[in-house]
PDB file of C-alpha atoms in Angstrom:
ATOM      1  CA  UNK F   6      51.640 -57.740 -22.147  1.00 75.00           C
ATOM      2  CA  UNK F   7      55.444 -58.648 -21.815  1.00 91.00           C
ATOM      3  CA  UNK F   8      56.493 -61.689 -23.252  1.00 94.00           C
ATOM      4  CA  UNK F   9      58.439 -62.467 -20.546  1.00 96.00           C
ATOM      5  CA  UNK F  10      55.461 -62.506 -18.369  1.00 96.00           C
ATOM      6  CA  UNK F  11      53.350 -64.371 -20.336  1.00 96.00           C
ATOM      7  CA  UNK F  12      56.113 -67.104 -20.930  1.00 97.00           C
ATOM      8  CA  UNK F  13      56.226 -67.463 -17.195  1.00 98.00           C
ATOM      9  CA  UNK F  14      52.384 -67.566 -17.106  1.00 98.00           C
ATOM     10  CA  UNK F  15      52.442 -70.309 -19.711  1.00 98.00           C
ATOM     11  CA  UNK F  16      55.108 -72.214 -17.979  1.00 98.00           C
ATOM     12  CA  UNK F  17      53.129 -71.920 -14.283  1.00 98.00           C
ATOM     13  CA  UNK F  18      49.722 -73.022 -16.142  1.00 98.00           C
ATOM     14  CA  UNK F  19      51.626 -75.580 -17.648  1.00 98.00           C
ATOM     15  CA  UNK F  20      52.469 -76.930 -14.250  1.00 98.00           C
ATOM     16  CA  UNK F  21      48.942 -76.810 -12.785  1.00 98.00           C
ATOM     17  CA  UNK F  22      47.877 -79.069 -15.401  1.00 98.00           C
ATOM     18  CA  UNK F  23      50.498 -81.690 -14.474  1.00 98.00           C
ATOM     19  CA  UNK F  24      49.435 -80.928 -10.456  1.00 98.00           C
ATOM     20  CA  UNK F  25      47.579 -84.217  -9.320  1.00 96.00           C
ATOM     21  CA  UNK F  26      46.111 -81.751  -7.149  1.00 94.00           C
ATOM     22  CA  UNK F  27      44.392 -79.357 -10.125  1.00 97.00           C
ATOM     23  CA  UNK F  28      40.615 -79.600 -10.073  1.00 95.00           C
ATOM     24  CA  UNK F  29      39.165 -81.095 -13.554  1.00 96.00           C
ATOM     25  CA  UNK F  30      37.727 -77.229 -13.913  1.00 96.00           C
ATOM     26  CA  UNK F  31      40.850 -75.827 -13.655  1.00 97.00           C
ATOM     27  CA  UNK F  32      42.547 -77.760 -15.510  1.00 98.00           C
ATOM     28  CA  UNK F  33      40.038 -77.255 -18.827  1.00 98.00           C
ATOM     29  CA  UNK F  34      40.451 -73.560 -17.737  1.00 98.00           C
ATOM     30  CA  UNK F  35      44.249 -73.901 -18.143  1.00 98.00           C
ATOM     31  CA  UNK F  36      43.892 -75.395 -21.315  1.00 98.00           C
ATOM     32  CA  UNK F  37      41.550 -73.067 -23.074  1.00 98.00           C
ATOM     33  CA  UNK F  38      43.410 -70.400 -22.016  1.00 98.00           C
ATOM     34  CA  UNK F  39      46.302 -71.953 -23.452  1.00 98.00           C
ATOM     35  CA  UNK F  40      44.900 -72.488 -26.457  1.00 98.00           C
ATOM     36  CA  UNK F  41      43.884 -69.227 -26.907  1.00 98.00           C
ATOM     37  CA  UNK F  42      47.212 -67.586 -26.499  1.00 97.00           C
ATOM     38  CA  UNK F  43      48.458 -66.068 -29.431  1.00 95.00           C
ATOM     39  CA  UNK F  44      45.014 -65.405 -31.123  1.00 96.00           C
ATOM     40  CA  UNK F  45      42.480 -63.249 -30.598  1.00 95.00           C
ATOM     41  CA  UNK F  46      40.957 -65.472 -28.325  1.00 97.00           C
ATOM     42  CA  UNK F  47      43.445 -64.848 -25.394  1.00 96.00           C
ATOM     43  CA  UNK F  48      41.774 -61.441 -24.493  1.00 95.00           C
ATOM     44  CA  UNK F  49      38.390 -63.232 -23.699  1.00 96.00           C
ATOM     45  CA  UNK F  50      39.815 -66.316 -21.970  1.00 97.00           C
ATOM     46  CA  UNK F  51      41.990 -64.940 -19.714  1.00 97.00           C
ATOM     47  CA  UNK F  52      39.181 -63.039 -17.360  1.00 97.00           C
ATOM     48  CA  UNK F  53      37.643 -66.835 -17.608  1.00 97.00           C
ATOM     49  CA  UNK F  54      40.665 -68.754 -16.463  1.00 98.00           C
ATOM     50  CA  UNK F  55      41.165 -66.498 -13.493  1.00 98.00           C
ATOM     51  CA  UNK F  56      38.099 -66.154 -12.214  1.00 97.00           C
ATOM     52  CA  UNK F  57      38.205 -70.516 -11.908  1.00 97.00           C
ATOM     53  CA  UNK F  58      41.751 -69.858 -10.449  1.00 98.00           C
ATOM     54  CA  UNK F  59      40.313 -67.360  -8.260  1.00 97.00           C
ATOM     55  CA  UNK F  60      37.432 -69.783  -7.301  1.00 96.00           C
ATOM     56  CA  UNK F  61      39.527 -72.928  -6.520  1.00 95.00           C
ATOM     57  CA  UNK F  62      43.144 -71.505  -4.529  1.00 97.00           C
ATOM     58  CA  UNK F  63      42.537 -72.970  -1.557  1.00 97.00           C
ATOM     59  CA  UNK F  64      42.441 -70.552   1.994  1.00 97.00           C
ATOM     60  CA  UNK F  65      44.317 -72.112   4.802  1.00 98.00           C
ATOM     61  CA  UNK F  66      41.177 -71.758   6.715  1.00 97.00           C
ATOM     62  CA  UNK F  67      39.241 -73.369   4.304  1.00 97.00           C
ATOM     63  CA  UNK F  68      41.460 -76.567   4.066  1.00 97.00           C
ATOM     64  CA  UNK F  69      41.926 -76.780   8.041  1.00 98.00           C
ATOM     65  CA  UNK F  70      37.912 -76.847   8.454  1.00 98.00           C
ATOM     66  CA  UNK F  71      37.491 -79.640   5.772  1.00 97.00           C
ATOM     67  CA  UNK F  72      40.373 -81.221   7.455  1.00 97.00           C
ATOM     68  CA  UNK F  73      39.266 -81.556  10.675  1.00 98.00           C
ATOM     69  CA  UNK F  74      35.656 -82.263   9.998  1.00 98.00           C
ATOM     70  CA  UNK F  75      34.167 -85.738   9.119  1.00 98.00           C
ATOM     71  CA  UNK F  76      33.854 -84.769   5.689  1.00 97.00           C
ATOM     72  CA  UNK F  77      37.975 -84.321   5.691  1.00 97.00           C
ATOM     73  CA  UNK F  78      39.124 -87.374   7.561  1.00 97.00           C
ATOM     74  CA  UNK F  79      36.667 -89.513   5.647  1.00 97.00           C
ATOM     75  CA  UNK F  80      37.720 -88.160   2.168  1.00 95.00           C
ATOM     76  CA  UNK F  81      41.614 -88.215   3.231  1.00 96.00           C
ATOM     77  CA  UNK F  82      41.821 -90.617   6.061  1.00 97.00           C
ATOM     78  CA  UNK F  83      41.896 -89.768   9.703  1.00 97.00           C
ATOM     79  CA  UNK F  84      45.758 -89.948   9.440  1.00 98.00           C
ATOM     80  CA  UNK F  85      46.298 -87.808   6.217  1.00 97.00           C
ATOM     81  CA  UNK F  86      43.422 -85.254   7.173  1.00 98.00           C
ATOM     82  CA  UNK F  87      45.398 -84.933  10.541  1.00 98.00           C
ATOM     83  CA  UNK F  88      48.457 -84.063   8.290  1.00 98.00           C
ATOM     84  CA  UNK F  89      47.023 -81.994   6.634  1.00 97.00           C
ATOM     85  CA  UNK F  90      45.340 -79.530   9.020  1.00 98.00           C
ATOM     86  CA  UNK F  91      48.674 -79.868  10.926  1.00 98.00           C
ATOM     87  CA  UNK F  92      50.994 -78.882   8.228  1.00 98.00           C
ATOM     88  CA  UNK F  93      48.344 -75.722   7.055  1.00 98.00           C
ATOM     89  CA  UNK F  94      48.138 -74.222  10.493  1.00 98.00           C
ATOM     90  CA  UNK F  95      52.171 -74.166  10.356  1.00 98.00           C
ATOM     91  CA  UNK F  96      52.126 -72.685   7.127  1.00 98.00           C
ATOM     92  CA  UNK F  97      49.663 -70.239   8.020  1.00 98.00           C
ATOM     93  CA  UNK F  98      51.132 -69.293  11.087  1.00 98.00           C
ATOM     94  CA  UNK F  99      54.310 -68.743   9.608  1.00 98.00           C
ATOM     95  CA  UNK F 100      52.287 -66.226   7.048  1.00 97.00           C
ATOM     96  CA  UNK F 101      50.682 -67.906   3.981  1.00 97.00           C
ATOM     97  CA  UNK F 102      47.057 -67.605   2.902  1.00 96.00           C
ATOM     98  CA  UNK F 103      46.673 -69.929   0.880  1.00 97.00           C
ATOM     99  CA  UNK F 104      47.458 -74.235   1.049  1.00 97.00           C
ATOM    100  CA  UNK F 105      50.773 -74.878  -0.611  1.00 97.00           C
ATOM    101  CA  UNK F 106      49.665 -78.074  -2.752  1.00 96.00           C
ATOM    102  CA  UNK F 107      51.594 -77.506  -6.266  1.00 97.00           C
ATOM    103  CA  UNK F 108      48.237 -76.769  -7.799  1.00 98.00           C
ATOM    104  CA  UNK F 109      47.611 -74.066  -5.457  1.00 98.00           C
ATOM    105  CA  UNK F 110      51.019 -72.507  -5.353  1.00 97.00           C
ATOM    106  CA  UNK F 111      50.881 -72.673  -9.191  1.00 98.00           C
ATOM    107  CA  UNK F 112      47.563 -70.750  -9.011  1.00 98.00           C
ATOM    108  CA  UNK F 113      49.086 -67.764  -6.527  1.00 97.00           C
ATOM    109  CA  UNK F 114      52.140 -67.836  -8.859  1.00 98.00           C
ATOM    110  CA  UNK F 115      49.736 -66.785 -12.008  1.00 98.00           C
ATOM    111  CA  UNK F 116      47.233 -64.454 -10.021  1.00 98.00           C
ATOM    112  CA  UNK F 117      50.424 -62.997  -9.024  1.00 97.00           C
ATOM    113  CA  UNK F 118      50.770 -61.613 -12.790  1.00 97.00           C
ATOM    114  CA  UNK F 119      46.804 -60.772 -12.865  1.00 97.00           C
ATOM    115  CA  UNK F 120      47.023 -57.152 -13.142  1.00 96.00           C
ATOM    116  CA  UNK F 121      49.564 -57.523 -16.459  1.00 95.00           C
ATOM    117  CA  UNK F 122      47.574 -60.347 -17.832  1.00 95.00           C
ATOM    118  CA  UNK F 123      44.404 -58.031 -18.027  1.00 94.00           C
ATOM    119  CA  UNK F 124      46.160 -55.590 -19.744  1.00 88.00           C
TER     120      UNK F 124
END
């Protein structure tokens, strides 16, 4: 793999552990992967760490359901969960797929670079 891709890998996992948004999974993910760069652990934990990367990006249709449901406004507030689905369907009508919480635009960043990390 090019270093310069994986320092830019390193540097965008780096950031989704510092995300207050980054699920506890992903963020053990991120570190173990981490970890493993450099040795010959990296080849096994990187299919690992982007399959929970691939499991927890968030689809804009995903995040406007839970937003306007219940479940949402109870776990954000009726104010915040109102935000939120507001601010997604903009984004999504304007063209993104997925919610654009730093975690989650850390996570596209790095599946970005999938194909070259599973080289």
């Amino acid at each position: 793999m090019d270093q310069e891709i994986l320092n830019y890998v390193v540097e965008k996992t780096r950031e989704l552990i510092h995300a207050p948004s980054c699920s506890n999974e992903a963020k053990i993910a991120a570190q173990c992967w981490l970890d493993a760069v450099g040795t010959d652990a990296q080849k096994e934990e990187t299919p690992k760490f982007l399959e929970e990367l691939e499991e927890d990006i968030m689809p804009l249709d995903q995040l406007i359901r839970f937003a306007e449901s219940e479940k949402g406004r109870r776990y954000f507030g009726a104010d915040t969960a109102e935000g939120i689905a507001s601010h997604a369907k903009e984004i999504q009508a304007a063209g993104a797929r997925y919610c654009d919480c730093p975690a989650c635009l850390a996570v596209a960043a790095i599946l970005e670079k999938k194909d070259e990390l599973l080289e």
